[in-house]
PDB file of C-alpha atoms in Angstrom:
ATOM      1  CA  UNK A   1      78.667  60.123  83.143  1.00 66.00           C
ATOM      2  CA  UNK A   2      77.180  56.965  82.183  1.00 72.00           C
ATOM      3  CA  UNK A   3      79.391  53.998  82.601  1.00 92.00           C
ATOM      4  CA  UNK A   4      78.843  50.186  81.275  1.00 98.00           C
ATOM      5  CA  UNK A   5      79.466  47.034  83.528  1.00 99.00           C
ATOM      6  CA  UNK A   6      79.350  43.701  82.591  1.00 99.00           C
ATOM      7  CA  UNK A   7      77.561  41.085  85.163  1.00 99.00           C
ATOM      8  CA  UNK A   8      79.300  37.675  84.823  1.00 98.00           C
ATOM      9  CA  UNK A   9      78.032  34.574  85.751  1.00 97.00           C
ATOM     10  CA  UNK A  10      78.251  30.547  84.941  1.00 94.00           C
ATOM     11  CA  UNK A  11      75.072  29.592  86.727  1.00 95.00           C
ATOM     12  CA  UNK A  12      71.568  30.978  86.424  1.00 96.00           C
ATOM     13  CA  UNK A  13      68.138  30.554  88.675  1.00 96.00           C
ATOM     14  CA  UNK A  14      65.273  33.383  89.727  1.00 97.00           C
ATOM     15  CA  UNK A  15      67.341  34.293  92.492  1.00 98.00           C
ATOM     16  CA  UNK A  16      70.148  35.669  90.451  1.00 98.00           C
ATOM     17  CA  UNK A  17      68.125  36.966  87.580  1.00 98.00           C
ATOM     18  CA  UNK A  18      66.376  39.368  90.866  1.00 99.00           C
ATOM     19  CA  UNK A  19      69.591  39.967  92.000  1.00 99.00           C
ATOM     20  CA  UNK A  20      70.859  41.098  88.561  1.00 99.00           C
ATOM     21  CA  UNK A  21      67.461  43.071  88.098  1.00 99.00           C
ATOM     22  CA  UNK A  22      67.802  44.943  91.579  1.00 99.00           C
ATOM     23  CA  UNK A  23      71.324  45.756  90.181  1.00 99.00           C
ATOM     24  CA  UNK A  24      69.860  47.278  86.980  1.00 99.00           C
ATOM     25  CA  UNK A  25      66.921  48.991  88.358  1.00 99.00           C
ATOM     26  CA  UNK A  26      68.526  50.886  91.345  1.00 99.00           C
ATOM     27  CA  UNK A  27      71.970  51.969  88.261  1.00 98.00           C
ATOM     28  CA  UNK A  28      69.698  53.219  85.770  1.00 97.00           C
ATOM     29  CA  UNK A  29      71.471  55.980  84.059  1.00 95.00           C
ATOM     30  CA  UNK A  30      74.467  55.562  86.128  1.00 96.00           C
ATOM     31  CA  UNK A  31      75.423  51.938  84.795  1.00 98.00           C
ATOM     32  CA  UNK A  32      74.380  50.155  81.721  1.00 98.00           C
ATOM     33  CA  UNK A  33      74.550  46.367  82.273  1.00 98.00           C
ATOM     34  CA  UNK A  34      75.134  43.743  79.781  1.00 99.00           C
ATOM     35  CA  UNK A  35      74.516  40.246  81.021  1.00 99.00           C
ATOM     36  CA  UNK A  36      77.639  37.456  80.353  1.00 98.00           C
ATOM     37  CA  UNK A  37      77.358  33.738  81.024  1.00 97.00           C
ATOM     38  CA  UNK A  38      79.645  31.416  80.675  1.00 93.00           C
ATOM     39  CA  UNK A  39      77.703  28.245  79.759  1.00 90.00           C
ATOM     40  CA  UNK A  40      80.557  25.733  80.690  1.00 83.00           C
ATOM     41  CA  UNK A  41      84.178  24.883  78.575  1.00 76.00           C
ATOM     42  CA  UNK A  42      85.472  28.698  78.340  1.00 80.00           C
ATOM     43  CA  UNK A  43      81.609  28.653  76.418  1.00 88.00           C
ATOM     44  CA  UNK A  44      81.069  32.771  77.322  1.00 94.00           C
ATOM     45  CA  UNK A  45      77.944  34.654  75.579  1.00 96.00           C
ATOM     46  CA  UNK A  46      76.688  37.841  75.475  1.00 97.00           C
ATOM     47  CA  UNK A  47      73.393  38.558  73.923  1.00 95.00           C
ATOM     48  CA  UNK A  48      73.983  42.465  73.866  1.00 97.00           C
ATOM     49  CA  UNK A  49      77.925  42.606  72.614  1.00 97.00           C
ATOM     50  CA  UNK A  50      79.791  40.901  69.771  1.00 93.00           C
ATOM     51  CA  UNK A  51      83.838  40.526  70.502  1.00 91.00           C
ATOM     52  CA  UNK A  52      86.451  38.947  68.660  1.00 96.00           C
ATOM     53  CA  UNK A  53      87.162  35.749  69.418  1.00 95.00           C
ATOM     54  CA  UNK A  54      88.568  34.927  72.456  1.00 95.00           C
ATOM     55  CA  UNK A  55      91.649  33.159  71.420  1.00 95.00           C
ATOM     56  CA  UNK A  56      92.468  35.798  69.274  1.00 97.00           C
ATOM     57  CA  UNK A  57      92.831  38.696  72.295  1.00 98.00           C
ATOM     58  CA  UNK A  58      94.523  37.292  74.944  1.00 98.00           C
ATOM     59  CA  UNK A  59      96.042  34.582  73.470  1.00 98.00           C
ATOM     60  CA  UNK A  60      99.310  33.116  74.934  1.00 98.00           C
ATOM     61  CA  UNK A  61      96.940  32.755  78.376  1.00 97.00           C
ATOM     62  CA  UNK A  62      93.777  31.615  76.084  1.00 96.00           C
ATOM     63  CA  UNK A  63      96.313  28.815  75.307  1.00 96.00           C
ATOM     64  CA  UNK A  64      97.105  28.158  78.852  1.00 95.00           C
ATOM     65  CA  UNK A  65      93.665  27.926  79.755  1.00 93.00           C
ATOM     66  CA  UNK A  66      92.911  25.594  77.369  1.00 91.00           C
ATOM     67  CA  UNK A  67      95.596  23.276  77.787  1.00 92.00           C
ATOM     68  CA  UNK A  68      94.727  23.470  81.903  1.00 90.00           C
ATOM     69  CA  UNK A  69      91.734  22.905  80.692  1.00 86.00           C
ATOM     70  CA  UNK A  70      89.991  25.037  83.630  1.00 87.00           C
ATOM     71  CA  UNK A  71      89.878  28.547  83.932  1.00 84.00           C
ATOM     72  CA  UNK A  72      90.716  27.783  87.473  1.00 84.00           C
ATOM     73  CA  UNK A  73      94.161  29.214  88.254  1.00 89.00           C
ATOM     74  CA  UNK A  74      93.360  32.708  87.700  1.00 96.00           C
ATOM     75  CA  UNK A  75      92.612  32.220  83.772  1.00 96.00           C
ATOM     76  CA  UNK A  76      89.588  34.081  83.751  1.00 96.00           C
ATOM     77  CA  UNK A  77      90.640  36.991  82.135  1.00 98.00           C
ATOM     78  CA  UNK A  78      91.214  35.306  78.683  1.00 97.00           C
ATOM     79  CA  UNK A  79      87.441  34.729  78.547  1.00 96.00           C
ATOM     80  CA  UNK A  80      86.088  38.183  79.492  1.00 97.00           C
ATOM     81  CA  UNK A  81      88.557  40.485  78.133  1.00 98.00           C
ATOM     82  CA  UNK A  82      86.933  40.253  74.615  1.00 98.00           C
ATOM     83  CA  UNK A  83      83.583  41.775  76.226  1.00 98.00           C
ATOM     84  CA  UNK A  84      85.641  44.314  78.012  1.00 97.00           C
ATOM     85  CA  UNK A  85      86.841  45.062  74.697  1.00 98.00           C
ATOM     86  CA  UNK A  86      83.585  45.231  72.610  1.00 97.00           C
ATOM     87  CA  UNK A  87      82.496  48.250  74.735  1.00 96.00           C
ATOM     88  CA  UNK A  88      82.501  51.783  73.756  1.00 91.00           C
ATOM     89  CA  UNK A  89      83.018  53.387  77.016  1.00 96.00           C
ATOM     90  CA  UNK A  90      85.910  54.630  78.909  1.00 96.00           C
ATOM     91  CA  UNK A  91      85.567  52.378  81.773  1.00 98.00           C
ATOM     92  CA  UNK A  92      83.728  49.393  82.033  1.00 98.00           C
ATOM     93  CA  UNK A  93      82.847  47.296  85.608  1.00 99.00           C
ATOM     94  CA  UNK A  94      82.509  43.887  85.735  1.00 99.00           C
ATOM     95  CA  UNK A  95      80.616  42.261  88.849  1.00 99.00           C
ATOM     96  CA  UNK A  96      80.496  38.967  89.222  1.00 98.00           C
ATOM     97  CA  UNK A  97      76.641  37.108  90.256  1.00 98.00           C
ATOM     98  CA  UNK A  98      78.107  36.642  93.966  1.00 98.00           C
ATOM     99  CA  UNK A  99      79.055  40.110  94.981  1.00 99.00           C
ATOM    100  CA  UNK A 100      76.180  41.867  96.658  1.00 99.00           C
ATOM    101  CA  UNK A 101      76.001  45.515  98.414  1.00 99.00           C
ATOM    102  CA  UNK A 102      73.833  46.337 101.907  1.00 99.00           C
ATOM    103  CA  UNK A 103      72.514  49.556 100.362  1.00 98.00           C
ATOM    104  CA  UNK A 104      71.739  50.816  96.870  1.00 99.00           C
ATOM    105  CA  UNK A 105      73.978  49.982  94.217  1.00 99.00           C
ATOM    106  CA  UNK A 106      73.584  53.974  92.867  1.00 98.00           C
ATOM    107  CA  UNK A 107      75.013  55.118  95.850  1.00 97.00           C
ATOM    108  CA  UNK A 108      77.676  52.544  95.438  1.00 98.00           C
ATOM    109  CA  UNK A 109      78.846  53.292  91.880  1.00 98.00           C
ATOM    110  CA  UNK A 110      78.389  57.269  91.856  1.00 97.00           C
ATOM    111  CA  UNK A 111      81.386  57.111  94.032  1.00 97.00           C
ATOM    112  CA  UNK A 112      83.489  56.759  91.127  1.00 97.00           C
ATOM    113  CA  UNK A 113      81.644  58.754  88.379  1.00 95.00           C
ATOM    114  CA  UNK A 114      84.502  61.118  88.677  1.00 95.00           C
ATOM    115  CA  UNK A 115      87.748  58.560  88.999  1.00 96.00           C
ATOM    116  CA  UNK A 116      90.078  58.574  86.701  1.00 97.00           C
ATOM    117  CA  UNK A 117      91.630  55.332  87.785  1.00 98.00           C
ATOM    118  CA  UNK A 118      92.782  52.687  84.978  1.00 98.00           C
ATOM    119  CA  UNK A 119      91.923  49.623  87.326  1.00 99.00           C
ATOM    120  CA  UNK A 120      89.817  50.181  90.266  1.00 99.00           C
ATOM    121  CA  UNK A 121      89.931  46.729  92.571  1.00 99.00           C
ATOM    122  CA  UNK A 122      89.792  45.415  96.153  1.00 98.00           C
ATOM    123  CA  UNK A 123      92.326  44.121  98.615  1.00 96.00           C
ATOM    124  CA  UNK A 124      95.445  45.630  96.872  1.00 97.00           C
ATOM    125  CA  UNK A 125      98.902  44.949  98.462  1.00 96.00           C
ATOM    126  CA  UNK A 126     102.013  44.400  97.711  1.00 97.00           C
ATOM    127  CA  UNK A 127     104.391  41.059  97.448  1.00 97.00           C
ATOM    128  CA  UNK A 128     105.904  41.861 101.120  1.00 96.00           C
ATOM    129  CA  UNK A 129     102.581  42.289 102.997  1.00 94.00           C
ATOM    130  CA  UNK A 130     100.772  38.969 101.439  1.00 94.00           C
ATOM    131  CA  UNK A 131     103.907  36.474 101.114  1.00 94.00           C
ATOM    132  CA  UNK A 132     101.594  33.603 102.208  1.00 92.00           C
ATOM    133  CA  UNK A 133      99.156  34.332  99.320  1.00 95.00           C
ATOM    134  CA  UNK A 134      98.899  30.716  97.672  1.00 94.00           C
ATOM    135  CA  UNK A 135      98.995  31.949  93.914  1.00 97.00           C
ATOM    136  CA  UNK A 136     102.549  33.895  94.009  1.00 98.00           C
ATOM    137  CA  UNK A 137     104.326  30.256  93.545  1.00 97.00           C
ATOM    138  CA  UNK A 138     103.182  31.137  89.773  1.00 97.00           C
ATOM    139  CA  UNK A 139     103.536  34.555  89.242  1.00 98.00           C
ATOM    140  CA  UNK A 140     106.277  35.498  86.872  1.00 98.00           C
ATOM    141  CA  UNK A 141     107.287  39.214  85.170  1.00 99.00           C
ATOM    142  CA  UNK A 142     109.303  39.912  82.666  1.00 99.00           C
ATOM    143  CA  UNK A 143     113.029  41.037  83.813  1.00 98.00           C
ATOM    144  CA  UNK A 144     112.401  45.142  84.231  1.00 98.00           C
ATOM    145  CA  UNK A 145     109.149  44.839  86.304  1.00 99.00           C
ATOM    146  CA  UNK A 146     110.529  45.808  89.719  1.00 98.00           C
ATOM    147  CA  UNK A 147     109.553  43.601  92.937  1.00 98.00           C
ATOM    148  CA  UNK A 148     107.585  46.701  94.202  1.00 98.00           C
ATOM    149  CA  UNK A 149     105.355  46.656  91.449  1.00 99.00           C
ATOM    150  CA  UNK A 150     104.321  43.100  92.457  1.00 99.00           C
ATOM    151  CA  UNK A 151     100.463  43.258  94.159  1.00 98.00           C
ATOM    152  CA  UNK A 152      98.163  41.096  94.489  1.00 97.00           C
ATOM    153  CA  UNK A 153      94.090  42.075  94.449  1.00 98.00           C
ATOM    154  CA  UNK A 154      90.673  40.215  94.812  1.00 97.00           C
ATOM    155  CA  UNK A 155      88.647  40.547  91.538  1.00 98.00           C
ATOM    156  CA  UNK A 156      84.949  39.507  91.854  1.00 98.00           C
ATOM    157  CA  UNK A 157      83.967  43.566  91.562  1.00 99.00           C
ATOM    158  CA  UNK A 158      86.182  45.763  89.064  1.00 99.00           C
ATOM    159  CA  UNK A 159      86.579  48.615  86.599  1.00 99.00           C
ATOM    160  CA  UNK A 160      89.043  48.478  83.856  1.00 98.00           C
ATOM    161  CA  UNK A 161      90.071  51.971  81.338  1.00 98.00           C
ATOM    162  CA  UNK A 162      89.708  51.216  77.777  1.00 97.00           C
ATOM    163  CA  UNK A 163      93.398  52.599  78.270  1.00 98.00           C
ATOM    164  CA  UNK A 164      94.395  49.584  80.740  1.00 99.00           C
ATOM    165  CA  UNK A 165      92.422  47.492  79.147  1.00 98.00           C
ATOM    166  CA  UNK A 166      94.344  47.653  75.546  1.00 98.00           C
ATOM    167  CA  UNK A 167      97.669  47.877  77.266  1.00 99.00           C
ATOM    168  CA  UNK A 168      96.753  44.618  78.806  1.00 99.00           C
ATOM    169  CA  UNK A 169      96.266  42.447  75.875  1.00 99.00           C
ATOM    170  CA  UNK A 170      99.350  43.628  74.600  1.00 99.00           C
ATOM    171  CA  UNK A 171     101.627  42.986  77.934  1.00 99.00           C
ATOM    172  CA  UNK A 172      99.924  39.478  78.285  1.00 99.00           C
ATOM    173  CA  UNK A 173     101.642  38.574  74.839  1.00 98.00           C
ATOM    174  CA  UNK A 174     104.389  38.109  76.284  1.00 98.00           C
ATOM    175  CA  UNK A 175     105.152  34.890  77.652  1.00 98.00           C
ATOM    176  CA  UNK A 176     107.232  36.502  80.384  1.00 99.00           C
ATOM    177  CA  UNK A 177     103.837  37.131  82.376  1.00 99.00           C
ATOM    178  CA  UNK A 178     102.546  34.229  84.063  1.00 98.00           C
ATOM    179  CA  UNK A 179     100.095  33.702  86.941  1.00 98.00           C
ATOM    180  CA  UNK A 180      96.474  34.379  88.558  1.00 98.00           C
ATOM    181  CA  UNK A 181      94.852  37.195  87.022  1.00 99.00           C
ATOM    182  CA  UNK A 182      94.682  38.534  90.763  1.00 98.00           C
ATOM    183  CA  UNK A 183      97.963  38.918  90.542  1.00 99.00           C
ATOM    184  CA  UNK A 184      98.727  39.873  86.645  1.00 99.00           C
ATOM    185  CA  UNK A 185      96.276  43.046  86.776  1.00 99.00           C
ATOM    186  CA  UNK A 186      97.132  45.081  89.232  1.00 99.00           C
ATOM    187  CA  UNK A 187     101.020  44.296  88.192  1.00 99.00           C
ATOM    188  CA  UNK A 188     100.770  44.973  84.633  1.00 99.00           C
ATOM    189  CA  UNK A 189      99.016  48.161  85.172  1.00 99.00           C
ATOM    190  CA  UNK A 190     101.440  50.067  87.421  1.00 99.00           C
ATOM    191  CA  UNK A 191     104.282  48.283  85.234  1.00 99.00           C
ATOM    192  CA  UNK A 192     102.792  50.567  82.214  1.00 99.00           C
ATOM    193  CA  UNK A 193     102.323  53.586  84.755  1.00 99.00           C
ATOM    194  CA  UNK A 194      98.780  53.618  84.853  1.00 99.00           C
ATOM    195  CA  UNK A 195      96.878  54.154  87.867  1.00 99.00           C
ATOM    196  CA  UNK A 196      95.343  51.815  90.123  1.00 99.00           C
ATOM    197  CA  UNK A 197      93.373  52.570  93.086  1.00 99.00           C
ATOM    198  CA  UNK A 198      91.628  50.377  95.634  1.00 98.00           C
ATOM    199  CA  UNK A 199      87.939  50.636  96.016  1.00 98.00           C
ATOM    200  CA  UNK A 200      87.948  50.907 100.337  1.00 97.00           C
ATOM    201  CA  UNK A 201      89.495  48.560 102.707  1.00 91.00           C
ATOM    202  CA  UNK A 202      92.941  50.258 103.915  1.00 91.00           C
ATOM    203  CA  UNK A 203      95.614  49.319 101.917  1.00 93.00           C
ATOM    204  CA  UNK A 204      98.534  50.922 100.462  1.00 96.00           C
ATOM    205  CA  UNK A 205      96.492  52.164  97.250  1.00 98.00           C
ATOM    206  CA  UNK A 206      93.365  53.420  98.878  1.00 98.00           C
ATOM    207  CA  UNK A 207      92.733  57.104  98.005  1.00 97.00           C
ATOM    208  CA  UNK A 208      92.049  59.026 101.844  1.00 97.00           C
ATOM    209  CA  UNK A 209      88.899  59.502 100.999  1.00 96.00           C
ATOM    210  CA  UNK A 210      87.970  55.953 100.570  1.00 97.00           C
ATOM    211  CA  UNK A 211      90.107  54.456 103.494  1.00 96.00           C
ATOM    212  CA  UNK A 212      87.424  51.955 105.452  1.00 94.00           C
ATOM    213  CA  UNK A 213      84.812  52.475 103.070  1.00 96.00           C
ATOM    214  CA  UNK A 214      82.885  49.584 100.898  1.00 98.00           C
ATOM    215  CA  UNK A 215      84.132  46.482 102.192  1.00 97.00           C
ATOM    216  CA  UNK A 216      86.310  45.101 105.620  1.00 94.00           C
ATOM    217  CA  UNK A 217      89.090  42.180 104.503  1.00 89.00           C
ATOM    218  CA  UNK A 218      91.805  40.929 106.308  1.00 75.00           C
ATOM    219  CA  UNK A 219      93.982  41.143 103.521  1.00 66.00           C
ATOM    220  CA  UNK A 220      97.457  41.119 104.654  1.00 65.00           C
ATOM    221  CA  UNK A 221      96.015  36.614 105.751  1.00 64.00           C
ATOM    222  CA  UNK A 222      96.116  34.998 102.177  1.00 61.00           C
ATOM    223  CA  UNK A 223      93.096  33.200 102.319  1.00 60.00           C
ATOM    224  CA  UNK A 224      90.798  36.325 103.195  1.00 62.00           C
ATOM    225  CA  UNK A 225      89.248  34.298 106.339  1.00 61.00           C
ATOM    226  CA  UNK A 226      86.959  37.269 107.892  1.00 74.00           C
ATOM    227  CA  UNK A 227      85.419  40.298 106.368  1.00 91.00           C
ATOM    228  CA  UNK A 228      82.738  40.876 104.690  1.00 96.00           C
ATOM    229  CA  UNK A 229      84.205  40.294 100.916  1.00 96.00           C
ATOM    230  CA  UNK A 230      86.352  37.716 101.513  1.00 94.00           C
ATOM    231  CA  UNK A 231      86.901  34.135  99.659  1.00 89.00           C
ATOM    232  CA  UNK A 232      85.091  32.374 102.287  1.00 88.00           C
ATOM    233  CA  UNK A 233      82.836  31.519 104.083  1.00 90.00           C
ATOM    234  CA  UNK A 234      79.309  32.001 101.701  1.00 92.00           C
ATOM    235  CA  UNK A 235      76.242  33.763 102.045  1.00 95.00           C
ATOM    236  CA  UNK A 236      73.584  31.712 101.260  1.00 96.00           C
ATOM    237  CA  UNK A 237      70.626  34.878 100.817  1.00 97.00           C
ATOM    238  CA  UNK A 238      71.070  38.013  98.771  1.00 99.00           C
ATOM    239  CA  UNK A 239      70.559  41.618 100.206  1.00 99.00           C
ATOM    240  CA  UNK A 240      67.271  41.797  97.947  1.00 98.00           C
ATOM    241  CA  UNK A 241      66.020  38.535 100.007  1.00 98.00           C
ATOM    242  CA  UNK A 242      67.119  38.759 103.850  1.00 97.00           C
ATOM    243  CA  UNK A 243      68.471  42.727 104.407  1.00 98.00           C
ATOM    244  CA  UNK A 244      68.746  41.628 108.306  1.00 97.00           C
ATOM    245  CA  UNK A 245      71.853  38.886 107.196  1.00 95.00           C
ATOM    246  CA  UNK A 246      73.878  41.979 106.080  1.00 97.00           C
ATOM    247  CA  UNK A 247      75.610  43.260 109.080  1.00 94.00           C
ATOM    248  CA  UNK A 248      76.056  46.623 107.962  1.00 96.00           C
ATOM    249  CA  UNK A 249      74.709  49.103 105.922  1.00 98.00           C
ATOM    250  CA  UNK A 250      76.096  50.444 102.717  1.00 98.00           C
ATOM    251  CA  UNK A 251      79.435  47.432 102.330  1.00 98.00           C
ATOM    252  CA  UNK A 252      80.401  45.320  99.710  1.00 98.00           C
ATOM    253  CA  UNK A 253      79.793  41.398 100.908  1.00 98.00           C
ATOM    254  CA  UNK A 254      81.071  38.530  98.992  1.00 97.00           C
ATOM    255  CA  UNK A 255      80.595  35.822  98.506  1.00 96.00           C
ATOM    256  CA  UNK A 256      76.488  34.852  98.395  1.00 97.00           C
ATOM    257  CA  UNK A 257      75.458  31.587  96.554  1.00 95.00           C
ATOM    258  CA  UNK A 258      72.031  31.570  95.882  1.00 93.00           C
ATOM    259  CA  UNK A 259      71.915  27.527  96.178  1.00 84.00           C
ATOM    260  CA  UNK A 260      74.950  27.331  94.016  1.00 82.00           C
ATOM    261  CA  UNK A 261      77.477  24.433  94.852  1.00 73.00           C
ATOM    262  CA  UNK A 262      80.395  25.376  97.154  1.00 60.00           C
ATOM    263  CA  UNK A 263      83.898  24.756  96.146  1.00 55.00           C
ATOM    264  CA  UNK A 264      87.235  25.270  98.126  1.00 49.00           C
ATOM    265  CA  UNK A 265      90.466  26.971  97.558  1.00 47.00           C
ATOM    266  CA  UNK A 266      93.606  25.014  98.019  1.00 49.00           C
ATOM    267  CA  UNK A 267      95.274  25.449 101.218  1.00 46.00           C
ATOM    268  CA  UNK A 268      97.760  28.264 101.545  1.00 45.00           C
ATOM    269  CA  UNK A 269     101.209  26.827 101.771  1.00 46.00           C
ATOM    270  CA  UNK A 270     102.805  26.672 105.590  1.00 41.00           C
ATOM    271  CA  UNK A 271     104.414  29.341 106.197  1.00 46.00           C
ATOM    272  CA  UNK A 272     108.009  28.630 106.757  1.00 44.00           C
ATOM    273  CA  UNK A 273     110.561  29.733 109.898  1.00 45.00           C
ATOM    274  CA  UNK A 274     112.263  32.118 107.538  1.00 44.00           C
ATOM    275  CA  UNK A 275     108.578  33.363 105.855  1.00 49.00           C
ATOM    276  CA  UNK A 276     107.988  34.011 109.665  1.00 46.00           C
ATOM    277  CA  UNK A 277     111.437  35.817 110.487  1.00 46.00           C
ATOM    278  CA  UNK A 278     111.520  37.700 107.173  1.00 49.00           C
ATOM    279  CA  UNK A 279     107.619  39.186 108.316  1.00 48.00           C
ATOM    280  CA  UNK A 280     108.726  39.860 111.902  1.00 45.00           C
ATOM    281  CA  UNK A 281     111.877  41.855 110.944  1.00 47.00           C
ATOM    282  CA  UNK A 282     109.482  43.847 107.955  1.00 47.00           C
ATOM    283  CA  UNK A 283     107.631  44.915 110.928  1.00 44.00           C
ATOM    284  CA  UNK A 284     110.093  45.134 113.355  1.00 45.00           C
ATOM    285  CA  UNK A 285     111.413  48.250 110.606  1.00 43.00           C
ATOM    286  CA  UNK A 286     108.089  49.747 110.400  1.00 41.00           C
ATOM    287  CA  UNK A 287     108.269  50.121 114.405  1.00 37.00           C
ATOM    288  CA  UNK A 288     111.407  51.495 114.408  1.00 39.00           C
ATOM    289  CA  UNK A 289     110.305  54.036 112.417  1.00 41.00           C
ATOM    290  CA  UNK A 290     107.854  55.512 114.693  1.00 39.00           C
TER     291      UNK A 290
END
């Protein structure tokens, strides 16, 4: 089964375009790419797909975004869902330029060929094992979304259902749901019942199969300090360029800017004496347990 992915990026050199080529050549017949750039002001083309306008599909957070006037904040979604939506397939990826994988991407994607998963994602966990995460100081549901449906994930690499992907726009039109898209994905879809599966790691929603597969996070720490797809620190080579910079074989690593500027995320928020007692008594219970 042939799957489409969408490759999204606001910068462009030779380096990426060989990145994005290696991507194509080693996914032929497994994914069918369509290039997206975002040429600056929420500005995002496609040469191969023709959505509606993106105001028009998600458009109560289309109007945040342009009244932040950044899609920084965890806004992004208002700009690509229109390509998501132009698609004809059942499930679409989207990769973003800085995601890279120590192996070949085929062996990488045909993982999935068989998943029936309405959002497959990284670094999935719920409200009570990430309270530090800087973004939930914005997240807000509407009144019968329970607080164990809250999770947060890490986006740069993931595949939305055509299902999920409809039943988003029409959740996000309420005003109710607020907040980084990290947060607002994952949430929305097991609010509607669908099903959401990590990609690896070892979370709470990673199939047995899967568990320590594709990519090592700390992501019970916020800020994703050590892994290898993580928020920081930055590559600066792609796998294509320097295979010896990618510890092991066959993971997901992110992020790697090709001589793109670095920027920083805000610092996570102290954590409090009672953020501190609340955690040790969570895991005081699990121990108990044993």
């Amino acid at each position: 089964m042939e799957q489409t992915g969408l490759f999204l990026t606001h910068v462009w050199s030779d380096r990426i375009a060989r990145h994005f080529d290696r991507l194509v050549r080693e996914t032929e017949g497994v994914v069918r790419w369509h290039l997206v750039r975002d040429h600056g002001d929420g500005d995002m083309r496609c040469e191969t797909l023709v959505g509606e306008p993106a105001a028009s599909v998600l458009s109560v957070r289309h109007e945040r975004m342009r009244e932040a006037g950044t899609i920084h904040g965890g806004l992004l979604d208002s700009l690509i869902w229109p390509f998501l939506l132009a698609t004809d397939s059942d499930f679409v990826w989207l990769i973003e330029y800085d995601v890279d994988f120590s192996g070949d991407w085929a062996t990488f994607f045909r993982q999935f060929q068989t998943s029936g998963a309405d959002l497959l994602t990284t670094t999935l966990d719920p409200r009570s094992d990430c309270e530090d995460w800087f973004w939930w100081s914005t997240a807000l549901v509407p009144a019968e979304v329970p607080p164990e449906q809250l999770y947060r994930g890490f986006h740069p690499l993931m595949r939305v259902s055509r299902r999920f992907a409809h039943e988003y726009r029409r959740s996000m039109e309420d005003p109710a749901w607020s907040g980084h898209y990290e947060f607002t994905l994952p949430t929305a879809a097991l609010a509607a019942g669908l099903s959401v599966e990590d990609i690896g790691g070892s979370g709470p929603l990673c199939p047995e199969h899967r568990r320590g597969r594709n990519y090592r996070s700390m992501p019970r720490d916020g800020s994703l300090p050590s892994g290898t797809f993580v928020w920081r620190p930055i590559r600066k080579r792609y796998f294509i360029e320097r295979p010896r910079d990618f510890e092991v074989a066959d993971l997901l690593y992110h992020p790697v800017k090709p001589n793109v500027a670095n920027w920083e995320a805000p610092p996570a928020p102290r954590k409090t004496l009672m953020g501190r007692l609340r955690k040790w008594w969570r895991r005081s219970k699990r121990w108990r347990r044993l």
